[in-house]
Coordinates of C-alpha atoms in Angstrom, one line a residue:
Chain A
M1 CA 0.0 0.0 0.4
S2 CA 3.0 2.3 0.9
E3 CA 4.1 2.5 -2.5
Y4 CA 0.4 3.6 -4.4
I5 CA 0.8 6.8 -1.4
L6 CA 4.5 7.4 -2.5
C7 CA 3.2 8.1 -6.3
F8 CA 0.6 9.9 -5.0
A9 CA 2.6 11.2 -3.2
L10 CA 5.0 12.0 -6.4
F11 CA 2.2 13.5 -8.6
C12 CA 1.3 15.8 -6.5
I13 CA 4.8 17.2 -6.1
G14 CA 4.9 17.3 -9.7
L15 CA 1.0 19.1 -9.9
Y16 CA 2.7 21.6 -7.7
C17 CA 5.3 22.4 -9.7
V18 CA 3.0 22.7 -12.9
L19 CA 1.5 24.6 -10.8
R20 CA 3.4 27.2 -8.9
K21 CA 6.7 27.7 -10.4
R22 CA 7.2 30.7 -12.4
N23 CA 10.1 29.8 -14.2
I24 CA 9.4 27.2 -17.8
I25 CA 12.0 24.6 -17.8
K26 CA 10.8 24.1 -14.0
I27 CA 7.1 23.6 -15.4
I28 CA 8.4 20.7 -17.9
I29 CA 10.3 18.9 -15.6
G30 CA 6.9 19.1 -12.8
L31 CA 5.0 18.0 -15.7
G32 CA 8.0 15.5 -16.1
I33 CA 7.0 13.9 -12.6
I34 CA 3.7 13.9 -13.4
E35 CA 4.0 11.4 -16.7
Y36 CA 6.8 9.1 -14.0
A37 CA 4.2 9.3 -11.5
V38 CA 1.6 7.9 -13.0
N39 CA 3.9 6.0 -15.2
L40 CA 4.7 4.6 -12.4
F41 CA 1.7 3.8 -10.8
F42 CA 0.3 1.3 -14.4
V43 CA 3.5 -0.9 -13.5
L44 CA 2.2 -1.2 -10.1
I45 CA -0.8 -2.7 -10.8
G46 CA 0.4 -5.1 -12.6
Y47 CA 2.9 -6.2 -10.4
R48 CA 3.0 -9.4 -7.7
T49 CA 4.5 -9.8 -5.1
H50 CA 7.1 -13.3 -6.0
S51 CA 6.8 -13.6 -9.4
R52 CA 9.0 -13.7 -12.6
A53 CA 8.6 -11.7 -16.2
P54 CA 5.9 -14.3 -18.4
I55 CA 8.2 -15.6 -21.2
L56 CA 7.7 -19.1 -21.9
A57 CA 10.0 -21.5 -22.1
K58 CA 10.1 -25.9 -23.4
G59 CA 10.0 -27.7 -20.1
Q60 CA 9.0 -24.5 -17.8
S61 CA 5.2 -24.6 -15.9
I62 CA 5.2 -20.4 -14.7
L63 CA 3.4 -20.0 -11.0
N64 CA 3.4 -16.7 -10.3
M65 CA 4.1 -13.9 -13.8
V66 CA 3.4 -10.4 -13.6
D67 CA 0.6 -8.6 -15.9
P68 CA 2.6 -7.3 -19.6
L69 CA -0.3 -5.7 -20.6
P70 CA 1.2 -2.3 -18.5
Q71 CA 4.7 -2.7 -18.4
A72 CA 3.1 -2.9 -22.8
L73 CA 1.4 0.1 -22.0
V74 CA 3.5 2.2 -20.2
L75 CA 6.2 1.5 -23.0
T76 CA 4.0 3.9 -25.5
S77 CA 3.5 5.7 -22.9
I78 CA 6.2 6.4 -22.6
V79 CA 6.9 7.6 -26.3
I80 CA 4.3 10.0 -25.9
G81 CA 5.8 11.7 -22.7
L82 CA 9.0 12.2 -24.6
A83 CA 6.8 13.5 -27.8
V84 CA 5.6 16.6 -26.4
T85 CA 8.2 17.3 -23.8
A86 CA 10.7 17.2 -27.1
L87 CA 8.4 19.8 -28.2
I88 CA 7.7 21.6 -25.5
V89 CA 11.1 22.4 -24.7
A90 CA 11.7 23.3 -28.4
I91 CA 9.2 26.2 -27.7
A92 CA 10.8 27.0 -24.7
I93 CA 13.8 27.5 -26.0
R94 CA 11.5 29.7 -29.2
I95 CA 10.1 32.0 -26.4
Y96 CA 13.9 33.1 -24.3
E97 CA 14.7 34.4 -28.0
K98 CA 11.5 35.6 -27.5
Y99 CA 11.2 37.5 -25.0
G100 CA 14.5 37.0 -23.7
T101 CA 13.3 35.4 -20.0
F102 CA 11.5 32.3 -18.7
D103 CA 9.8 34.0 -16.0
I104 CA 5.9 33.1 -17.0
T105 CA 5.0 36.1 -14.6
K106 CA 6.7 38.1 -17.5
I107 CA 6.0 36.3 -20.4
R108 CA 1.9 37.9 -20.1
R109 CA 1.4 39.6 -24.2
L110 CA -2.0 37.4 -24.2
K111 CA -4.5 38.4 -20.8
G112 CA -8.7 39.6 -21.5
Chain B
M1 CA -14.5 -2.6 -44.4
I2 CA -14.1 0.8 -44.5
L3 CA -13.0 1.8 -40.8
P4 CA -9.0 1.6 -41.0
F5 CA -8.7 4.0 -43.7
F6 CA -10.2 6.7 -41.7
V7 CA -6.9 6.1 -40.3
I8 CA -4.5 4.8 -43.0
I9 CA -5.7 7.4 -45.8
P10 CA -4.4 10.8 -43.4
L11 CA -1.4 8.6 -41.3
G12 CA -0.4 7.9 -45.1
A13 CA -0.6 11.3 -46.9
A14 CA 0.6 13.0 -43.7
F15 CA 4.1 10.4 -44.2
L16 CA 4.3 10.6 -48.3
I17 CA 3.3 14.8 -47.4
S18 CA 6.7 15.8 -45.5
L19 CA 8.6 12.8 -47.0
L20 CA 7.6 14.9 -51.0
G21 CA 6.6 17.8 -50.1
K22 CA 9.4 20.6 -50.0
K23 CA 10.8 18.6 -53.3
L24 CA 7.6 18.3 -55.9
K25 CA 6.0 22.0 -55.9
N26 CA 1.9 22.2 -54.9
F27 CA 2.2 18.3 -54.2
A28 CA 1.3 18.8 -50.7
D29 CA -2.3 20.9 -51.6
L30 CA -2.7 18.2 -54.0
L31 CA -2.5 14.9 -51.7
A32 CA -3.5 16.9 -49.1
N33 CA -7.0 18.0 -50.9
L34 CA -7.6 14.2 -52.1
A35 CA -6.3 12.4 -49.1
T36 CA -9.5 14.8 -47.1
F37 CA -11.6 14.5 -50.0
S38 CA -11.0 10.9 -50.4
L39 CA -11.9 10.5 -46.4
L40 CA -15.1 12.7 -47.0
V41 CA -16.6 10.3 -49.7
F42 CA -15.6 8.0 -47.1
S43 CA -17.2 9.1 -44.1
L44 CA -20.6 9.5 -46.3
Y45 CA -20.1 6.3 -47.2
S46 CA -20.1 5.2 -43.8
I47 CA -23.8 6.2 -43.2
S48 CA -24.8 3.9 -45.2
Q49 CA -23.0 1.3 -44.0
V50 CA -24.1 2.4 -40.4
F51 CA -28.6 1.9 -41.9
A52 CA -27.5 -1.4 -43.5
H53 CA -26.2 -3.2 -40.5
K54 CA -26.4 -1.3 -37.2
I55 CA -22.8 -1.6 -36.4
L56 CA -20.1 -2.8 -38.0
V57 CA -16.4 -3.9 -36.3
Y58 CA -13.1 -4.7 -37.1
K59 CA -10.7 -6.6 -35.2
V60 CA -7.4 -5.3 -35.2
G61 CA -5.2 -8.3 -37.4
S62 CA -7.7 -10.0 -36.5
W63 CA -7.4 -10.7 -32.8
I64 CA -10.9 -11.1 -31.4
P65 CA -11.6 -8.0 -29.0
P66 CA -11.4 -8.0 -25.3
I67 CA -8.1 -9.1 -26.3
G68 CA -6.4 -8.2 -29.4
I69 CA -7.9 -3.8 -30.2
C70 CA -11.4 -3.4 -32.5
M71 CA -12.7 -0.4 -33.9
V72 CA -16.1 0.1 -34.0
L73 CA -18.8 2.1 -36.6
D74 CA -21.9 2.7 -35.3
G75 CA -24.3 5.7 -34.9
L76 CA -22.7 7.6 -33.2
T77 CA -19.1 7.5 -35.2
S78 CA -20.0 7.6 -37.7
F79 CA -21.6 11.2 -37.8
M80 CA -19.1 12.4 -35.7
L81 CA -17.3 11.3 -38.6
V82 CA -19.7 13.1 -40.9
T83 CA -19.0 15.8 -39.0
V84 CA -14.7 16.5 -39.0
N85 CA -14.2 15.5 -43.0
L86 CA -17.0 17.7 -44.0
V87 CA -14.9 20.5 -42.3
S88 CA -11.5 18.7 -42.4
F89 CA -12.4 19.1 -45.8
L90 CA -13.0 22.8 -46.9
V91 CA -10.8 23.9 -44.2
T92 CA -8.0 22.9 -46.7
I93 CA -9.3 23.4 -49.7
Y94 CA -9.3 27.3 -47.6
S95 CA -5.5 26.5 -46.5
V96 CA -4.4 26.7 -50.3
S97 CA -4.6 29.9 -50.6
Y98 CA -5.0 31.0 -47.0
M99 CA -1.3 29.1 -46.1
E100 CA 0.3 31.0 -48.8
K101 CA 1.6 34.0 -46.8
Y102 CA 3.7 31.2 -44.1
T103 CA 6.9 29.5 -45.3
D104 CA 7.1 25.5 -44.9
K105 CA 3.2 24.5 -46.1
Y106 CA 4.2 21.3 -46.2
R107 CA 4.7 21.4 -41.9
F108 CA 1.7 21.7 -42.2
Y109 CA -0.6 19.9 -44.4
T110 CA 1.9 17.5 -42.5
L111 CA 0.6 18.7 -38.7
F112 CA -2.8 18.8 -40.3
M113 CA -3.2 15.8 -41.5
L114 CA -1.1 13.9 -38.4
M115 CA -4.3 16.4 -36.4
L116 CA -7.1 14.5 -38.1
A117 CA -5.6 11.3 -37.9
G118 CA -5.8 11.6 -34.6
M119 CA -9.4 13.0 -35.1
N120 CA -10.3 10.2 -36.9
G121 CA -8.8 7.1 -34.6
I122 CA -9.9 8.7 -31.6
I123 CA -13.6 8.4 -33.2
V124 CA -13.2 5.1 -34.3
T125 CA -11.6 3.0 -32.2
G126 CA -13.2 0.9 -29.4
D127 CA -10.4 0.3 -27.3
L128 CA -9.2 2.6 -24.5
F129 CA -5.9 3.1 -24.6
N130 CA -5.9 3.2 -28.1
L131 CA -8.9 6.1 -27.9
F132 CA -5.6 8.0 -25.5
V133 CA -3.3 6.9 -28.1
F134 CA -4.9 9.3 -30.6
L135 CA -5.4 11.8 -28.6
E136 CA -2.2 12.7 -27.9
I137 CA -1.4 12.7 -31.4
A138 CA -4.0 14.4 -32.3
S139 CA -3.5 16.8 -29.3
I140 CA 0.3 16.7 -30.1
A141 CA -0.4 17.7 -33.6
S142 CA -2.3 20.7 -32.4
Y143 CA 0.1 22.0 -30.0
A144 CA 2.5 22.3 -33.4
L145 CA 0.0 23.5 -35.7
V146 CA -0.6 26.3 -32.3
A147 CA 2.4 27.4 -32.2
F148 CA 3.1 27.7 -36.5
G149 CA 3.3 30.9 -37.1
T150 CA 5.7 31.6 -34.4
E151 CA 5.4 35.0 -33.1
A152 CA 5.4 35.5 -29.6
E153 CA 1.7 35.2 -28.6
E154 CA 2.0 32.2 -30.4
L155 CA 4.8 30.6 -29.3
E156 CA 3.0 32.0 -25.9
A157 CA -0.5 30.8 -26.1
S158 CA 1.0 26.9 -27.1
F159 CA 2.9 27.2 -24.9
K160 CA 0.3 27.6 -22.3
Y161 CA -2.4 24.8 -24.4
A162 CA 0.5 22.4 -24.0
I163 CA 1.3 22.2 -20.3
M164 CA -2.2 21.9 -19.7
G165 CA -3.5 19.5 -22.6
S166 CA -0.8 17.5 -21.6
V167 CA -1.5 17.6 -18.5
A168 CA -5.4 16.9 -18.4
S169 CA -3.7 14.3 -21.1
T170 CA -2.0 12.7 -18.4
F171 CA -5.3 12.6 -16.0
I172 CA -6.8 10.2 -18.2
L173 CA -4.3 8.1 -18.4
L174 CA -4.3 7.8 -14.9
G175 CA -8.2 7.2 -14.8
I176 CA -7.6 4.1 -17.9
A177 CA -5.0 2.9 -15.3
M178 CA -7.1 2.8 -12.9
L179 CA -9.5 1.2 -14.7
Y180 CA -7.5 -1.5 -16.1
S181 CA -7.3 -2.6 -11.9
Y182 CA -10.9 -2.0 -11.9
T183 CA -11.5 -4.7 -14.6
S184 CA -8.7 -5.8 -15.9
T185 CA -9.1 -5.9 -19.2
L186 CA -8.9 -1.8 -21.6
N187 CA -11.6 -3.2 -24.6
M188 CA -14.5 -0.4 -23.4
A189 CA -17.5 -3.3 -24.2
D190 CA -15.9 -5.5 -22.6
I191 CA -15.2 -2.5 -19.4
S192 CA -18.5 -2.5 -19.9
S193 CA -19.5 -5.7 -19.3
I194 CA -17.6 -6.3 -16.5
L195 CA -18.0 -3.7 -14.3
S196 CA -22.2 -3.8 -14.9
G197 CA -21.0 -7.2 -13.0
K198 CA -19.7 -6.0 -10.1
P199 CA -21.1 -4.2 -6.9
V200 CA -21.4 0.2 -7.4
N201 CA -17.9 1.0 -6.1
T202 CA -16.2 4.9 -5.2
I203 CA -13.1 3.3 -8.0
V204 CA -15.4 4.1 -10.3
G205 CA -16.0 7.2 -9.1
F206 CA -13.0 8.8 -7.9
V207 CA -12.6 7.5 -11.9
T208 CA -15.2 9.4 -12.8
V209 CA -13.7 12.6 -12.0
L210 CA -10.6 12.1 -13.2
F211 CA -12.0 11.8 -17.0
L212 CA -14.2 15.0 -16.3
A213 CA -11.5 16.9 -15.8
G214 CA -9.5 15.7 -17.8
F215 CA -11.9 15.8 -21.0
G216 CA -13.2 18.6 -20.3
L217 CA -10.3 20.8 -20.0
K218 CA -9.7 18.9 -23.4
A219 CA -13.5 20.7 -24.3
A220 CA -12.7 24.1 -22.2
L221 CA -15.6 24.0 -20.2
V222 CA -15.5 26.3 -17.6
P223 CA -13.4 25.9 -15.5
F224 CA -10.7 24.4 -18.0
H225 CA -11.0 27.2 -20.8
G226 CA -8.0 29.1 -20.0
W227 CA -6.6 27.5 -22.8
L228 CA -8.4 28.0 -25.6
P229 CA -8.9 32.0 -25.4
D230 CA -5.1 32.3 -26.2
A231 CA -4.7 29.1 -28.4
H232 CA -7.8 28.8 -31.3
P233 CA -6.9 32.8 -32.5
A234 CA -3.4 32.0 -32.2
A235 CA -3.2 29.4 -34.8
P236 CA -3.5 30.4 -38.4
A237 CA -6.9 30.7 -39.3
P238 CA -8.3 27.0 -41.1
I239 CA -6.2 25.5 -37.7
S240 CA -8.5 27.5 -35.5
A241 CA -11.2 26.8 -37.8
M242 CA -10.6 23.0 -37.7
L243 CA -9.9 23.5 -33.2
S244 CA -12.5 25.3 -32.5
G245 CA -15.1 23.6 -35.9
V246 CA -14.4 19.7 -34.7
F247 CA -11.0 19.4 -32.8
I248 CA -12.7 20.5 -29.3
K249 CA -16.0 17.9 -30.5
T250 CA -13.8 15.7 -30.9
L251 CA -11.0 15.5 -27.9
G252 CA -13.8 16.2 -25.1
V253 CA -17.4 15.6 -26.1
Y254 CA -17.7 12.7 -28.0
A255 CA -14.8 11.4 -26.0
L256 CA -16.7 12.2 -22.8
C257 CA -20.3 11.5 -23.7
R258 CA -18.6 7.5 -25.5
V259 CA -17.3 6.9 -21.8
F260 CA -19.9 8.1 -19.7
F261 CA -22.4 6.0 -21.7
N262 CA -21.7 4.4 -22.8
I263 CA -18.9 2.1 -20.6
L264 CA -19.3 3.9 -17.2
T265 CA -23.1 4.5 -16.0
V266 CA -24.1 7.8 -16.1
S267 CA -25.6 8.2 -12.7
D268 CA -28.2 10.7 -10.8
R269 CA -25.2 13.2 -9.9
L270 CA -22.9 13.3 -13.1
V271 CA -26.6 14.7 -14.4
F272 CA -26.1 17.3 -12.1
V273 CA -22.6 18.3 -13.2
L274 CA -22.7 18.2 -17.5
I275 CA -26.1 20.4 -16.3
V276 CA -24.0 22.7 -14.2
L277 CA -20.8 22.7 -16.4
G278 CA -22.9 24.2 -19.9
L279 CA -25.1 26.1 -17.9
V280 CA -21.0 28.0 -16.4
S281 CA -19.9 27.5 -19.0
M282 CA -23.5 28.8 -21.9
V283 CA -23.2 32.6 -19.1
V284 CA -19.8 32.4 -19.0
G285 CA -18.3 32.5 -22.1
A286 CA -21.4 34.8 -23.4
F287 CA -20.6 37.4 -21.0
L288 CA -16.8 37.6 -21.6
A289 CA -16.8 37.5 -25.3
I290 CA -19.0 40.1 -25.5
A291 CA -16.0 42.1 -23.8
Q292 CA -13.8 41.4 -27.0
N293 CA -12.3 43.4 -29.7
D294 CA -9.9 40.8 -31.3
I295 CA -12.6 39.6 -33.4
K296 CA -11.2 36.2 -33.6
R297 CA -11.0 35.9 -29.3
M298 CA -14.8 36.5 -29.4
F299 CA -14.7 33.8 -31.5
A300 CA -12.9 31.9 -29.5
Y301 CA -15.5 33.0 -26.2
S302 CA -17.8 32.0 -28.2
S303 CA -16.5 28.8 -29.0
I304 CA -16.9 27.9 -24.3
S305 CA -20.0 29.3 -25.2
Q306 CA -21.6 27.0 -28.0
I307 CA -20.1 23.8 -26.2
G308 CA -21.5 25.1 -22.9
Y309 CA -25.4 24.4 -24.5
I310 CA -24.3 20.7 -25.8
I311 CA -23.0 20.2 -22.4
F312 CA -26.6 21.2 -20.9
A313 CA -27.4 19.4 -23.4
L314 CA -26.1 15.7 -23.1
G315 CA -26.9 15.9 -19.1
V316 CA -30.4 16.1 -19.5
G317 CA -30.5 13.3 -21.6
T318 CA -34.1 13.0 -22.2
P319 CA -33.7 11.5 -25.9
L320 CA -35.2 14.7 -27.9
A321 CA -32.1 17.0 -25.3
I322 CA -30.0 14.5 -26.6
L323 CA -30.9 14.4 -30.2
G324 CA -30.7 18.8 -29.7
G325 CA -27.4 18.6 -28.3
L326 CA -25.6 16.6 -31.4
F327 CA -27.6 18.5 -34.1
H328 CA -26.3 21.8 -32.1
L329 CA -22.6 19.6 -32.5
F330 CA -22.9 19.3 -36.0
N331 CA -24.3 22.9 -36.8
H332 CA -21.7 24.3 -34.3
A333 CA -18.4 22.9 -36.4
V334 CA -20.1 23.9 -39.6
F335 CA -20.7 27.8 -38.2
K336 CA -18.1 27.5 -35.8
S337 CA -15.8 26.7 -38.4
L338 CA -17.9 28.9 -40.8
L339 CA -16.8 31.8 -39.0
F340 CA -13.3 31.4 -38.0
L341 CA -12.5 31.5 -41.9
N342 CA -14.5 34.2 -42.4
S343 CA -12.0 35.5 -39.6
G344 CA -9.4 34.6 -41.7
A345 CA -10.4 36.3 -44.6
I346 CA -10.6 39.5 -43.4
E347 CA -7.4 39.6 -41.5
Y348 CA -6.0 38.0 -44.9
S349 CA -7.1 42.2 -47.2
V350 CA -6.5 43.7 -44.6
H351 CA -4.0 42.9 -41.6
T352 CA -6.2 42.9 -38.2
R353 CA -8.7 41.6 -36.8
N354 CA -9.6 44.4 -33.6
L355 CA -12.4 45.2 -34.2
E356 CA -11.9 49.3 -33.7
K357 CA -10.2 49.2 -36.3
L358 CA -12.2 47.8 -38.9
G359 CA -15.4 48.7 -40.4
G360 CA -17.8 49.5 -44.1
L361 CA -15.6 45.9 -45.8
N362 CA -19.1 44.6 -47.0
S363 CA -18.1 47.1 -49.6
R364 CA -14.5 45.7 -50.3
L365 CA -15.4 42.5 -49.2
P366 CA -18.3 40.7 -51.0
I367 CA -18.1 37.5 -50.0
T368 CA -16.3 36.8 -46.1
G369 CA -19.6 40.0 -45.8
Y370 CA -22.6 37.4 -46.0
T371 CA -21.5 34.6 -45.4
S372 CA -20.4 35.5 -41.7
L373 CA -23.5 37.8 -41.8
I374 CA -25.2 33.7 -42.6
G375 CA -23.0 32.3 -40.0
S376 CA -23.4 35.0 -36.9
M377 CA -27.3 35.1 -38.0
S378 CA -26.9 30.9 -37.7
I379 CA -25.1 31.4 -34.0
S380 CA -27.6 33.2 -33.2
G381 CA -30.3 31.4 -33.7
I382 CA -32.3 33.3 -36.6
P383 CA -35.0 31.2 -37.2
P384 CA -35.0 30.1 -40.6
L385 CA -30.5 29.1 -40.4
G386 CA -29.7 25.2 -39.0
G387 CA -28.8 27.1 -35.1
F388 CA -32.7 27.8 -34.1
F389 CA -33.9 24.5 -34.7
S390 CA -30.9 23.6 -33.0
K391 CA -30.7 25.6 -30.4
L392 CA -35.3 25.1 -30.0
I393 CA -34.7 21.3 -29.4
I394 CA -32.5 22.3 -26.7
I395 CA -35.1 24.5 -25.5
I396 CA -37.6 22.2 -25.3
A397 CA -36.4 19.3 -24.3
A398 CA -34.7 21.0 -21.2
I399 CA -39.1 22.8 -20.5
Q400 CA -40.5 19.4 -20.9
A401 CA -38.3 18.0 -18.1
G402 CA -38.6 20.7 -16.0
Y403 CA -35.8 22.6 -15.8
F404 CA -36.9 26.2 -16.8
I405 CA -34.9 28.0 -15.0
S406 CA -32.3 26.8 -17.1
A407 CA -33.7 26.9 -19.8
T408 CA -34.5 30.8 -19.4
V409 CA -31.1 30.7 -19.5
A410 CA -30.5 29.2 -23.0
I411 CA -32.5 31.7 -24.1
L412 CA -31.2 35.0 -22.4
V413 CA -28.0 34.3 -23.1
S414 CA -28.7 33.1 -26.5
I415 CA -29.2 36.7 -26.7
V416 CA -26.2 38.2 -25.3
T417 CA -25.1 35.8 -28.3
L418 CA -27.3 37.8 -30.7
A419 CA -25.5 40.9 -29.1
Y420 CA -22.2 40.1 -30.0
Y421 CA -22.5 38.8 -33.3
L422 CA -23.9 41.8 -34.9
K423 CA -21.3 44.0 -32.2
F424 CA -18.3 42.4 -35.0
L425 CA -20.8 42.5 -38.5
N426 CA -21.4 46.6 -36.7
F427 CA -17.4 46.9 -36.2
T428 CA -16.2 45.6 -39.1
F429 CA -18.8 45.9 -41.9
F430 CA -20.7 48.0 -42.1
G431 CA -20.2 51.6 -41.5
K432 CA -17.6 53.5 -42.7
L433 CA -14.5 53.0 -45.1
D434 CA -10.9 52.9 -44.4
E435 CA -9.3 55.2 -47.1
L436 CA -6.1 53.6 -47.2
R437 CA -8.7 49.9 -47.7
L438 CA -10.6 51.4 -51.1
K439 CA -8.6 49.5 -53.7
I440 CA -8.1 45.9 -50.9
R441 CA -10.2 43.1 -53.3
E442 CA -11.6 40.1 -52.7
V443 CA -10.1 36.9 -51.0
P444 CA -8.7 34.5 -54.4
W445 CA -11.5 32.0 -55.3
A446 CA -9.6 28.7 -53.4
M447 CA -11.1 30.6 -49.8
R448 CA -13.5 32.3 -51.4
L449 CA -15.6 28.6 -51.8
S450 CA -15.2 26.8 -49.2
M451 CA -16.5 30.0 -47.5
I452 CA -19.3 29.8 -49.5
V453 CA -20.2 25.8 -49.7
L454 CA -19.9 26.2 -45.7
A455 CA -22.2 29.0 -45.4
I456 CA -24.2 26.8 -48.0
I457 CA -25.0 23.8 -45.1
C458 CA -25.2 27.0 -42.7
V459 CA -28.3 27.2 -44.4
A460 CA -29.3 23.6 -45.3
S461 CA -27.8 21.9 -42.1
G462 CA -32.5 23.2 -40.5
L463 CA -32.9 20.1 -42.8
L464 CA -31.2 17.5 -40.6
I465 CA -34.6 17.2 -38.7
A466 CA -37.0 17.3 -41.6
P467 CA -38.1 13.3 -42.5
L468 CA -35.5 12.7 -44.2
F469 CA -32.4 13.0 -43.3
K470 CA -33.9 12.6 -39.0
P471 CA -32.2 9.4 -39.0
F472 CA -29.0 10.3 -39.7
L473 CA -29.5 12.1 -36.0
E474 CA -30.9 9.2 -34.9
S475 CA -29.3 6.6 -35.3
A476 CA -26.5 8.8 -33.9
V477 CA -28.6 9.6 -30.0
N478 CA -29.6 6.1 -30.0
V479 CA -25.7 4.9 -29.9
L480 CA -25.9 7.5 -26.9
L481 CA -29.9 6.2 -26.0
L482 CA -28.7 2.5 -25.7
A483 CA -26.1 3.0 -23.1
N484 CA -24.9 0.2 -21.4
G485 CA -26.7 -1.4 -24.7
Y486 CA -23.4 -0.9 -26.5
K487 CA -22.2 -4.3 -25.2
E488 CA -24.3 -6.6 -26.9
A489 CA -24.1 -4.6 -29.2
V490 CA -20.6 -4.7 -29.8
F491 CA -20.2 -8.4 -29.3
G492 CA -23.2 -9.0 -30.6
A493 CA -21.3 -7.5 -34.1
L494 CA -18.8 -10.0 -33.1
K495 CA -20.1 -13.2 -33.7

């Protein structure tokens, strides 16, 4: 149970980072922490104590095995997270070129 | 089997355009238009398939669904496919001329096709994780498209949108993870059948809240609307039309009603939340729209207000209300994309979107003027046009279901809508023309053509509730009314 609580704490740390930090790079890092917390949670769902990877081999019978589906899904989700992070970092670099700052409170040309 | 083509065609087109678009001149234009046209033809053909078979299930890689991924074609799917592909076809025609002023036009088409692949994928898929993947494909393409101009404002809007959109996506993923841990399956129909066998549990309530936050942010319902008024005006006009016209409906409204109506059951509390969210979006969107001086920003707030109508109608939940909601979804897709294309045409000719600097354009841009008149009248609900009928149906359904105060609010918001669209028309097309602008000419033919076609659909869309065309809407409504019967329909089609 404690690992789920820690996982939730990680999620909350990431959310706090996105909501409260002023530097846009820190916001991007916070987004990464949120994604990892969710991925970790997803992997934990498939975990069984004292079990092994579900790889079939001749002459072996596996009694306890972990659920492989969440692992496959998390791989997909990590790739998606990578794409999003790369795009946002690229945007952040262009923002720095235009505004000359990473401070989110000074990047405010849009309002209303 | 036509279902996989809705994803294959735009994905293939995106690949080919990015590969060859730089070398061959006009190749990108041609292929993009060809792809969206074939998608439109396929989606119109899917209507007849739905009438013949009721429901069709495609097994990806011929794996049997609870194990493999499936794609489902039913009334709602075909309705959404027609809406999305109709708008995207007209928008690609428009982009041929409009996007000339940007460099790297082929990159625009690549991203556009990826976004379209994501949206079509969300609509056809029958698997919850697959839905998440397509949702992310569409979202990432749209973050990049919002920043396409790479000016300061566009980058700022795109950053804001990307951060909020990604947080929403992680909420959705967390919801999917919890649902998987509870039901041990990802197939939508299978989840529904396992959930109906289990007693009501708090985990389902928690998943509902996560999905409501995630899809609600994608649909820009009011507490989650902060990104929309920045992101939609910042994008190039064709993309604004796509984002406001169909993007928020596919990622937000369609996903929301598929998940809530067909997979999780709609409880009384959820109905209450949907109605409140709908009403708040309606009122806040409309009042913020009046104060705007930027044309596109006004339209963006108007989108929030109109999405409020659709969510309110889905919350009321009687057959008539759902009919009205889906009908309004179609109408809004048509007239909001028309209005954003109009704003693009204005910006194309006079290089400003500020209402105070415009005026008297009707003499110089007659086609833009008259088509935006039709669009504005339709969205504010003037009788013979489509928007009037959909709003009327929603309000009548609300009164029948006993929501008198909400129905009154909906009528009042409709009047406010008329007020700000009159402001737009008055400041832009009537009054005195600036002398410097005496020589501006009407926009190129491709832009004119798509605006005229959309205006014609705006006028004619009222016919959708005529007896001849009504089955098209009704087959979509029936899917939502079927609620838990969705699983029997899908598993029945597999046998």
